[in-house]
Coordinates of C-alpha atoms and ligand atoms in Angstrom, one line a residue:
X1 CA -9.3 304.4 121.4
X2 CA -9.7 305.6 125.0
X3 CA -8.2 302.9 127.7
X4 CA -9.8 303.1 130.5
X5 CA -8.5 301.8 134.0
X6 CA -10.3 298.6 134.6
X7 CA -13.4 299.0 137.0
X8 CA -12.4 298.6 140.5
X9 CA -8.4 298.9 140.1
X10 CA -6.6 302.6 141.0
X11 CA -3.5 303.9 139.9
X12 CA -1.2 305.0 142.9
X13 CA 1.0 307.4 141.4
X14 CA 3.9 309.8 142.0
X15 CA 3.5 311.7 145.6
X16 CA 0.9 308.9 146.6
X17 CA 3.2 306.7 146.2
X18 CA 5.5 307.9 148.6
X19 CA 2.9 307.7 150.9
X20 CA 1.8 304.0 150.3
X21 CA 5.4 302.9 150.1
X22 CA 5.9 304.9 153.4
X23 CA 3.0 303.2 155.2
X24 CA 4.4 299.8 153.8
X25 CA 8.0 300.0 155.0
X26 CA 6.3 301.2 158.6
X27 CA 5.0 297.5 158.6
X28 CA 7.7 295.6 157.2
X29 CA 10.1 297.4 159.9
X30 CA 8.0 296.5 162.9
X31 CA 7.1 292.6 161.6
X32 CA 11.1 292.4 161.0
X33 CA 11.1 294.2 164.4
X34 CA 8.5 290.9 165.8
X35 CA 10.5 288.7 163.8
X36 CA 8.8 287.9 160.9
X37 CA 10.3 287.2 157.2
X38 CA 9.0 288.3 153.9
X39 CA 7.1 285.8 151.9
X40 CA 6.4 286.8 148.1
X41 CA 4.3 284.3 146.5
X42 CA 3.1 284.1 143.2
X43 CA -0.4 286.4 142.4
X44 CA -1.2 283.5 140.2
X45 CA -2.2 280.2 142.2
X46 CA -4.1 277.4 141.0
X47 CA -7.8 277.5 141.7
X48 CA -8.1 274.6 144.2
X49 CA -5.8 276.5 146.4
X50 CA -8.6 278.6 147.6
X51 CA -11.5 276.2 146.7
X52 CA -10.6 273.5 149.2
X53 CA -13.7 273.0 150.1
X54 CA -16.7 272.6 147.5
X55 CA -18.9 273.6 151.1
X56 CA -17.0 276.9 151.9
X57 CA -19.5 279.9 152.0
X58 CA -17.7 282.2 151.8
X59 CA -18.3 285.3 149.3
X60 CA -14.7 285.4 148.8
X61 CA -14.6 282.0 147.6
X62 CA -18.2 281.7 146.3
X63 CA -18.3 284.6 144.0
X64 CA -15.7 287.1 144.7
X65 CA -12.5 285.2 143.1
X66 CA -11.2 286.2 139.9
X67 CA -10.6 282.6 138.1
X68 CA -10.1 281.7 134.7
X69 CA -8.8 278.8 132.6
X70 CA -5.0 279.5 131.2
X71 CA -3.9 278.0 127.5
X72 CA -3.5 275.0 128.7
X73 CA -7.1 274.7 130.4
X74 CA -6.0 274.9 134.0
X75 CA -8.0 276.7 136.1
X76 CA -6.0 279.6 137.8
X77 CA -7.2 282.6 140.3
X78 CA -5.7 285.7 141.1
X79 CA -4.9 285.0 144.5
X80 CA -8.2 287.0 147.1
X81 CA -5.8 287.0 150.1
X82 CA -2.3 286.1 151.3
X83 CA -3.3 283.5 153.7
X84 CA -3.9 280.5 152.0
X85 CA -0.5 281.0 149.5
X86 CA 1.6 281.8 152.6
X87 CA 0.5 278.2 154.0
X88 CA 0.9 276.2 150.2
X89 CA 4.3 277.5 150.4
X90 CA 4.9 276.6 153.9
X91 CA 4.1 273.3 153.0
X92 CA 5.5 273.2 149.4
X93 CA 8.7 274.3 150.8
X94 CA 8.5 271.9 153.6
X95 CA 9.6 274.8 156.1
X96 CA 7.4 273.0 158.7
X97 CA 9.9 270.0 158.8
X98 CA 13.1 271.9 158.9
X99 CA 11.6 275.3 161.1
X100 CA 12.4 276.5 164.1
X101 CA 8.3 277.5 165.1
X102 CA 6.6 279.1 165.3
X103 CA 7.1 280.1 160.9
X104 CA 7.1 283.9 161.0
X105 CA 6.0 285.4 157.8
X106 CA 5.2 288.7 156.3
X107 CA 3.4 289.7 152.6
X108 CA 3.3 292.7 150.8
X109 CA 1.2 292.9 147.4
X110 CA -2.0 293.2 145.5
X111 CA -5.0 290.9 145.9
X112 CA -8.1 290.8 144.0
X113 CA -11.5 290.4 144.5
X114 CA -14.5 290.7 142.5
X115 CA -16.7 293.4 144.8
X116 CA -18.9 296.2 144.1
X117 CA -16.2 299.5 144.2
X118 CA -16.9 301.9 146.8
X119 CA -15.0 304.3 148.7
X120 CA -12.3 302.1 150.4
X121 CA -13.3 298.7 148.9
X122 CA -11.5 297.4 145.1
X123 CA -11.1 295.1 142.9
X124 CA -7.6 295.0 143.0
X125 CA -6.2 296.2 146.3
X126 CA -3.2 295.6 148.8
X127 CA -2.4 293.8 151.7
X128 CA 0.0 293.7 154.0
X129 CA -0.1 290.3 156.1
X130 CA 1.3 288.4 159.0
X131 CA 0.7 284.8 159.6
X132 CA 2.5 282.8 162.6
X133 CA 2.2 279.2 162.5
X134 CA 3.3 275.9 163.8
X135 CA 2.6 276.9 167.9
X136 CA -1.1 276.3 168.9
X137 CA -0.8 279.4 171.6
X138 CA -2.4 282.7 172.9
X139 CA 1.2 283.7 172.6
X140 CA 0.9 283.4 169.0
X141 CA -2.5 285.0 168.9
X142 CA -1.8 287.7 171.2
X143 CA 1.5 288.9 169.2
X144 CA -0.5 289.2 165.8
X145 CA -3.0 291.3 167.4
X146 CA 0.0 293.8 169.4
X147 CA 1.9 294.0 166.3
X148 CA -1.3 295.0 164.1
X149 CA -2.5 297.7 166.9
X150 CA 1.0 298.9 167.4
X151 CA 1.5 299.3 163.5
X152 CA -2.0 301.2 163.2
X153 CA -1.3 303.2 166.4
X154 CA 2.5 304.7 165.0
X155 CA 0.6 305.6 162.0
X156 CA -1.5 307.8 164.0
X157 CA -4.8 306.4 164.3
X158 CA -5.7 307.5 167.9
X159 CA -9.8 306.1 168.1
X160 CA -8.5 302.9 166.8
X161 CA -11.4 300.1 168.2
X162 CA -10.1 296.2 168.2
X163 CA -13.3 294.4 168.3
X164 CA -12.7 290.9 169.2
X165 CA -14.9 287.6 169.3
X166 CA -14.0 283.9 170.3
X167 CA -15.4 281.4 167.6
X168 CA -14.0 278.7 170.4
X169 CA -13.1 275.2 169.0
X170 CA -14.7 272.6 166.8
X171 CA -17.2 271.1 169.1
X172 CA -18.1 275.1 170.3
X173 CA -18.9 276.2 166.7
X174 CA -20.9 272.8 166.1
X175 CA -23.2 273.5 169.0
X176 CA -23.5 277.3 168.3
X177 CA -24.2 276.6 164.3
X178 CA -27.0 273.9 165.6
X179 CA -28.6 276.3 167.7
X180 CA -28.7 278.8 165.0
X181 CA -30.3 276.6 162.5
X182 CA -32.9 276.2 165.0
X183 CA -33.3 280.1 165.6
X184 CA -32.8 281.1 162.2
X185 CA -35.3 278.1 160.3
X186 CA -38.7 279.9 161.0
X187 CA -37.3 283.0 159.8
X188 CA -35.0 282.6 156.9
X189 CA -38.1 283.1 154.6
X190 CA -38.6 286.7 156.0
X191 CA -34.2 287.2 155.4
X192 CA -32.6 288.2 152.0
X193 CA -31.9 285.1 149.7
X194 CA -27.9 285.1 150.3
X195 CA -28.7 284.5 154.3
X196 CA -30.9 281.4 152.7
X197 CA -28.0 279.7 151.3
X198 CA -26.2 280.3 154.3
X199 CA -28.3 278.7 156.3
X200 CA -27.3 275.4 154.6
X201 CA -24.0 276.0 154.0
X202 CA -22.7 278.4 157.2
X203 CA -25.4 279.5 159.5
X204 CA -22.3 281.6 161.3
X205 CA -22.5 283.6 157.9
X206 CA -26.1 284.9 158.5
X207 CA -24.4 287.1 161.6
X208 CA -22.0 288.8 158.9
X209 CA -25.7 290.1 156.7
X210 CA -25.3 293.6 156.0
X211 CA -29.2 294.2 155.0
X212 CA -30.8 296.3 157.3
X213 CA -34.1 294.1 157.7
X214 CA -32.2 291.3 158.4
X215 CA -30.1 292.6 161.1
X216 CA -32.5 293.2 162.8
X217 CA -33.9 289.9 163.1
X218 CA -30.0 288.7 163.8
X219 CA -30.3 291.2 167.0
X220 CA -32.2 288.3 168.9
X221 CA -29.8 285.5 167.8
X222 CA -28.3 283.1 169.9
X223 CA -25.0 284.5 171.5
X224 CA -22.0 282.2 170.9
X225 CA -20.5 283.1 174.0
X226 CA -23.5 280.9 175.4
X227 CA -21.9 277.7 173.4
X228 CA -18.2 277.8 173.8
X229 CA -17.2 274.4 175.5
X230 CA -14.8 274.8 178.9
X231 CA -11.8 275.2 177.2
X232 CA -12.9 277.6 174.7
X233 CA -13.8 280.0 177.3
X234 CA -11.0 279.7 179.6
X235 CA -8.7 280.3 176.3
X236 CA -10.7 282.9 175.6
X237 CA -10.6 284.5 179.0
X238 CA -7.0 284.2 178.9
X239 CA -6.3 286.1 175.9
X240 CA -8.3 288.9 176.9
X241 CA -5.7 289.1 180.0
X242 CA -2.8 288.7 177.9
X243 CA -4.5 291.7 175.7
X244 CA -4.8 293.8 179.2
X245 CA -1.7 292.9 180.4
X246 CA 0.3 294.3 176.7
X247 CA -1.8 297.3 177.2
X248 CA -4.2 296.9 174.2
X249 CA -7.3 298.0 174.1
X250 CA -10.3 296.1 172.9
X251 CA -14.1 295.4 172.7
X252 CA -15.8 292.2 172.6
X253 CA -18.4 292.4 169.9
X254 CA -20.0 288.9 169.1
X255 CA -21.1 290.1 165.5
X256 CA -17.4 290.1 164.1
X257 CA -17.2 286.2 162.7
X258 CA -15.1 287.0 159.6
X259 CA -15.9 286.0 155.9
X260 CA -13.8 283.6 155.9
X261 CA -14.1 279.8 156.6
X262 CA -10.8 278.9 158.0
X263 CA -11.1 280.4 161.6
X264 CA -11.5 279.1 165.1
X265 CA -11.2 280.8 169.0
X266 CA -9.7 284.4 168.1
X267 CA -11.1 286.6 165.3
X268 CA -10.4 290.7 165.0
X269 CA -11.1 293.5 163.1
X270 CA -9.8 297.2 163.3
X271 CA -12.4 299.9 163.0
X272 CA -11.8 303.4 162.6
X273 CA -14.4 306.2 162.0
X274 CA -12.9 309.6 160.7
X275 CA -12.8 312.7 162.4
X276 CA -15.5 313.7 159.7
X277 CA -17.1 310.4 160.4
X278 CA -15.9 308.3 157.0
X279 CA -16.2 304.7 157.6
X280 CA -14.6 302.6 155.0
X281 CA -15.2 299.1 156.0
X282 CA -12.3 297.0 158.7
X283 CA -9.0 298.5 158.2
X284 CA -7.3 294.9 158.6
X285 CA -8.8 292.0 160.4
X286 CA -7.8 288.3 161.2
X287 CA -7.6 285.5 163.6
X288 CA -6.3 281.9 164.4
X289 CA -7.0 279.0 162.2
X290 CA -6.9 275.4 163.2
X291 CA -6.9 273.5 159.7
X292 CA -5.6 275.5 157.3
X293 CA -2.0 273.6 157.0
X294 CA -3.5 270.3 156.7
X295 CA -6.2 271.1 154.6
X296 CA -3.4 272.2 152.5
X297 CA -1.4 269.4 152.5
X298 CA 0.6 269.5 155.5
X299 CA 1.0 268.5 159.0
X300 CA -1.5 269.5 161.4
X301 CA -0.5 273.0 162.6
X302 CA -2.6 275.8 163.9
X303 CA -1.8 279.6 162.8
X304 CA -2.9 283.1 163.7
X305 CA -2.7 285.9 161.5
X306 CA -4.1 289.0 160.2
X307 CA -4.1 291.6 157.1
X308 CA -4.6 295.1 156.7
X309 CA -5.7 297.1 153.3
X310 CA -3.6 299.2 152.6
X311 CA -5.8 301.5 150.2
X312 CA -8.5 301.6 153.3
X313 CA -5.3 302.7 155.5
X314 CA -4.3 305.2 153.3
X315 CA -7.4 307.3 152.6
X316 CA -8.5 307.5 156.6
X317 CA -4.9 309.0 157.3
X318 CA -5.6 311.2 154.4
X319 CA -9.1 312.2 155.5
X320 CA -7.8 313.1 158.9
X321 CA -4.7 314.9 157.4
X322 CA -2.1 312.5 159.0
X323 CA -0.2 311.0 156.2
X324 CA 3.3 309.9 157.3
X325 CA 6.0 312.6 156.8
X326 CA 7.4 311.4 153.1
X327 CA 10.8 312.8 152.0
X328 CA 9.3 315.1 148.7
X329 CA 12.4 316.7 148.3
X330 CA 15.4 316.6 146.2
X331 CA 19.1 318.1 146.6
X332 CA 19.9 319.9 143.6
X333 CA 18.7 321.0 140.0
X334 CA 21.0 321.4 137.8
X335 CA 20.6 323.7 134.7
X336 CA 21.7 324.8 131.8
X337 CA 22.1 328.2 130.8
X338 CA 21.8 327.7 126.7
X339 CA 21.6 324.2 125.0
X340 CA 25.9 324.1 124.6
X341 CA 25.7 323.3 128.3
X342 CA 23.1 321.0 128.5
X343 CA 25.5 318.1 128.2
X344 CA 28.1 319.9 131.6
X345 CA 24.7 320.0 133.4
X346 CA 24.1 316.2 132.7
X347 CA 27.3 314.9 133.3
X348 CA 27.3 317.4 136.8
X349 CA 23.8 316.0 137.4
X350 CA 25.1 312.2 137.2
X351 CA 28.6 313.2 139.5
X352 CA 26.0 314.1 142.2
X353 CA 24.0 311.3 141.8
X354 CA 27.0 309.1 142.3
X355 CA 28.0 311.0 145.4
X356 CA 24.6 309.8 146.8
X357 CA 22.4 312.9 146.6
X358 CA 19.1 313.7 144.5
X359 CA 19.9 315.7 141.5
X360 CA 18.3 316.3 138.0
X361 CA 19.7 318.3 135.4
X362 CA 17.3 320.1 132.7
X363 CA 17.9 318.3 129.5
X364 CA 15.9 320.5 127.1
X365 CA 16.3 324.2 126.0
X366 CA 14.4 326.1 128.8
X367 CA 14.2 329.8 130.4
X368 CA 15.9 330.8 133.5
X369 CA 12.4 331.1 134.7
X370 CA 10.6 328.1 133.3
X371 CA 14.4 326.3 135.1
X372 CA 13.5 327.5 138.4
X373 CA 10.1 326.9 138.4
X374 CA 11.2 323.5 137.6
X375 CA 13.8 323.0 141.1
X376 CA 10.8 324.4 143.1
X377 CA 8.4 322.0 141.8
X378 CA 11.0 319.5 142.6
X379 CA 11.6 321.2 145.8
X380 CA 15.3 321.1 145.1
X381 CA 18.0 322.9 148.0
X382 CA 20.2 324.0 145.3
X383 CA 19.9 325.0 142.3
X384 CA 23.3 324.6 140.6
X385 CA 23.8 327.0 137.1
X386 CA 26.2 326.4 134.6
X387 CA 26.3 329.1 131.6
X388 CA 29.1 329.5 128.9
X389 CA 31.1 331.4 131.6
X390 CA 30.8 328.7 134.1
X391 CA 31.8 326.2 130.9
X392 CA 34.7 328.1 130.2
X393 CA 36.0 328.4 133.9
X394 CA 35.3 324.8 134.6
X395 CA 33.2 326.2 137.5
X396 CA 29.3 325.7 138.2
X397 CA 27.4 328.4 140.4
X398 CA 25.4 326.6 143.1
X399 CA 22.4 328.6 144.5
X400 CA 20.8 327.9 148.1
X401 CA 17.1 328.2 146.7
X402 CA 16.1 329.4 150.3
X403 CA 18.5 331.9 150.7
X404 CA 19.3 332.9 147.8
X405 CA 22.9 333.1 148.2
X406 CA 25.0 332.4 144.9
X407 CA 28.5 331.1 145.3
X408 CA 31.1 330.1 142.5
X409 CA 32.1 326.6 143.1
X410 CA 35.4 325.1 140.7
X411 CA 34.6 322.0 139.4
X412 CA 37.5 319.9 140.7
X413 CA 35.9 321.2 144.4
X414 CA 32.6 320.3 143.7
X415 CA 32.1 316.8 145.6
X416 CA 33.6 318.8 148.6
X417 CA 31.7 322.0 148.8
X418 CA 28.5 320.0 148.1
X419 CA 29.7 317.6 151.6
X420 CA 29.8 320.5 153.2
X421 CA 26.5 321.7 152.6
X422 CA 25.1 318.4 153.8
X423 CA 27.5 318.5 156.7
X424 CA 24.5 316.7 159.2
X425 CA 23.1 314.9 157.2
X426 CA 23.8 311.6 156.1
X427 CA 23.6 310.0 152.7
X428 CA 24.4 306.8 150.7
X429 CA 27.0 306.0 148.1
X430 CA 25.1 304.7 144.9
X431 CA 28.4 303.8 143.5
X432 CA 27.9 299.8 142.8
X433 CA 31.7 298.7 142.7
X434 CA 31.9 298.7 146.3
X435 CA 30.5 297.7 149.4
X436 CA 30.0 301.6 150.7
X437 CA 31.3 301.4 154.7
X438 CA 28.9 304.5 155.5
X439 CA 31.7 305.8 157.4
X440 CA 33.3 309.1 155.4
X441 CA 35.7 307.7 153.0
X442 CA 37.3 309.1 149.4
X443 CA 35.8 306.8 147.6
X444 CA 36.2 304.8 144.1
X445 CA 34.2 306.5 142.2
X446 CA 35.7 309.7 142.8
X447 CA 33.1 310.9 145.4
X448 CA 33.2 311.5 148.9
X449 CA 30.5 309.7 151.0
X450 CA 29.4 308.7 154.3
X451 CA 28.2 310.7 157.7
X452 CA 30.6 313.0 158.7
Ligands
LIG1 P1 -10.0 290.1 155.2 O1 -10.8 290.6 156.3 O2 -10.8 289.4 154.1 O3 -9.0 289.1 155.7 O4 -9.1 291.2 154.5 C1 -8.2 291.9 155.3 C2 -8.3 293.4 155.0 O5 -8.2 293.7 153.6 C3 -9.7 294.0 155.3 O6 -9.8 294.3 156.7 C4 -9.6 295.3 154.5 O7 -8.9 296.3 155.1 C5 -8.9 294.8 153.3 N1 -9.9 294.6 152.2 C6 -10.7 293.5 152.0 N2 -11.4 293.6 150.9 C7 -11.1 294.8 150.3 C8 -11.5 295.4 149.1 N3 -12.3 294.9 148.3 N4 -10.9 296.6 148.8 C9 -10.0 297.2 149.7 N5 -9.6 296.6 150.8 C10 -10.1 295.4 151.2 C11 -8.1 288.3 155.0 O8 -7.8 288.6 153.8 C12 -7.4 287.3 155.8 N6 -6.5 286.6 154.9 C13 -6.6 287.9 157.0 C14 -5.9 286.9 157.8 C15 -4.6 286.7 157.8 N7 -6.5 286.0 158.6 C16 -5.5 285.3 159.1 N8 -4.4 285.6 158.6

């Protein structure tokens, strides 16, 4: 039987891997950096989580969700997005009664959504998040969007475009969603059948219609900037100077008004077009919500936040050839010169190990060839031989694979000689008895660690 990968999810394997987990730990250092703390919720949340509301109209709710009845018939989804789970645990863990606010929070891990694949969009896929809630500020608003374009920018993305839009308050959307019942009504016969639906359930949904016909007939839609109330506008106004001031960049563009239901005043998305002109959908987007804590189950608190995918992320740096640098290297192959030294080579490979660098041994029968061709493939420094002489001299020979050089190293000096190749450069004690200082110690496991 041939298993095939289920439509929609991607395997990120070996060197790609490196590179996802290095884009990750870029955002996890700067949210710590903002002072946000990881949140890992379950993937698993009940259904109702995300179907609050029987009215919402959004595709992610409406027909993207992955939800299924578990053994003991209770309907469970795979969760679409981090948002929602990162407030049920807010107010599960009743963090709003004992916090310090604003609650800081940062998510790492896959979501799923059931979309037509295409380059950049999955079924399952990552996200890294940030939601700050509890303070009903610009401050709040402002520092999600500097964080995300800060993140995107040290990753490299130089013709990054914010596009921003104000969905202003309650009473603004209202008015705005009345006047485009009025505009869209004689039309929505000539418009595609989802744009129908949303006429009765979200009008502000019609503006998000990717069919060509359609948009055009959007083009001459009311502007909501011409329905935000007084103090929509004036916030609005103000977080475009807060933007100016940090040094941000952005466009206004009144067509970005999210798929999801839970925003109000600030919404953003990242767009970035490759250098050969590859556009795989937002990069991350977000914005502030008003309701979303209460609706479930908590106090009233507002909240900002946005998400990036991580698999979109990854292939435009990799498009434009500017992945981050990724350690691919290792520190030493160890080999065996005939099978009787397979097991010095192990136990060599295992001492290094301890003494905090990269090493492999070769645990099968192999040529001094196939051996080699094996450290370079790793891309080991040192390639470190041990033959029946080396055995019987309790020696190992230790070769610098780019210079060549050979040099006969006695066992009992090993952990030294190998320090002193590595005299700059610093490296961790694996050893797990001990809190390792990082200062240069003899330590307990019979290694010498730390920065020298
Ligand atoms: P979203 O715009 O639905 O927002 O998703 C955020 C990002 O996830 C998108 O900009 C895109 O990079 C990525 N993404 C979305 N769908 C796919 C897909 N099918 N395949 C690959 N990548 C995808 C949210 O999820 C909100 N929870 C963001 C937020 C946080 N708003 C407030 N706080």
């Amino acid at each position: 039987m041939d298993f095939q990968l289920v439509k929609g999810t991607h395997d990120i394997i070996n060197k790609e891997a490196k590179y996802y987990s290095a884009i990750e730990s870029l955002f996890i250092s700067l949210a710590e950096v903002y002072g946000y703390n990881e949140f890992r919720t379950p993937i698993l949340e009940y259904s109702e989580l995300f179907k609050r509301d029987k009215n919402d109209s959004s595709d992610m709710v409406r027909k993207q969700m992955y939800t299924f009845n578990d053994l003991s018939n209770r309907s469970l989804t795979l969760r679409p997005e981090g948002t929602a789970s990162v407030a049920r645990s807010i107010v599960n863990n009743k963090l709003y009664a004992e916090s310090d606010y604003p609650i800081k929070a940062y998510y790492l891990g896959p979501v799923f959504r059931y979309e037509r694949p295409k380059a950049g969009t999955y079924r399952q896929f990552l996200q890294f998040g940030v939601e700050n809630i509890g303070i009903d500020s610009i401050h709040a608003d402002v520092e999600t969007i500097v964080l995300s374009f800060r993140a995107l920018k040290m990753l490299g993305f130089e013709n990054l475009k914010l596009k921003i839009n104000c969905l202003g308050d309650a009473e603004s959307r209202n008015n705005y969603k009345e006047a485009l019942v009025k505009f869209f009504t004689p039309i929505i016969d000539k418009m595609c059948p989802d744009c129908k639906e949303r006429l009765k359930l979200n009008p502000l949904r019609i503006l998000d219609c990717k069919v060509p016909e359609d948009k055009e007939l959007i083009k001459d839609a009311p502007k909501m900037s011409d329905y935000l109330n007084a103090s929509s506008k004036t916030r609005f106004e103000n977080t475009k100077k807060l933007l100016k001031e940090v040094g941000v960049p952005f466009e206004v563009d009144e067509g970005i008004v999210r798929g999801l239901d839970y925003y109000s005043h600030i919404v953003y998305e990242y767009e970035y077009i490759s250098k050969s002109g590859l556009n795989v959908g937002a990069l991350g987007g977000g914005g502030h919500y008003d309701n979303l804590i209460k609706e479930v189950g908590g106090p009233s608190l507002a909240g900002v936040g946005f998400a990036f995918g991580i698999e979109r992320i990854y292939s435009l740096l990799k498009e434009d050839n500017i992945l981050p640098n990724i350690d691919d290297s290792s520190d030493f192959m160890v080999m065996p010169v005939g099978e009787e030294c397979i097991d010095r080579a192990f136990i060599v490979a295992d001492y290094l190990r301890m003494l905090g660098y990269k090493a492999d041994s070769v645990i099968e029968k192999k040529s001094f060839k196939a051996m080699f061709r094996k450290a370079e493939k790793h891309n080991a420094k040192f390639a470190i031989i041990i033959g029946d002489n080396e055995l019987k001299n309790n020696e190992v020979i230790i070769k610098d694979m780019h210079t060549q050089e050979q040099t006969a190293v006695k066992n009992k000096d090993l952990g030294d000689y190998v320090d002193n190749l590595f005299i700059n450069e610093e490296h961790e004690c694996h050893c797990h008895d001990h809190e390792c200082s990082g200062e240069e110690h003899e330590c307990c496991c019979g290694g010498h660690h730390g920065k020298k």
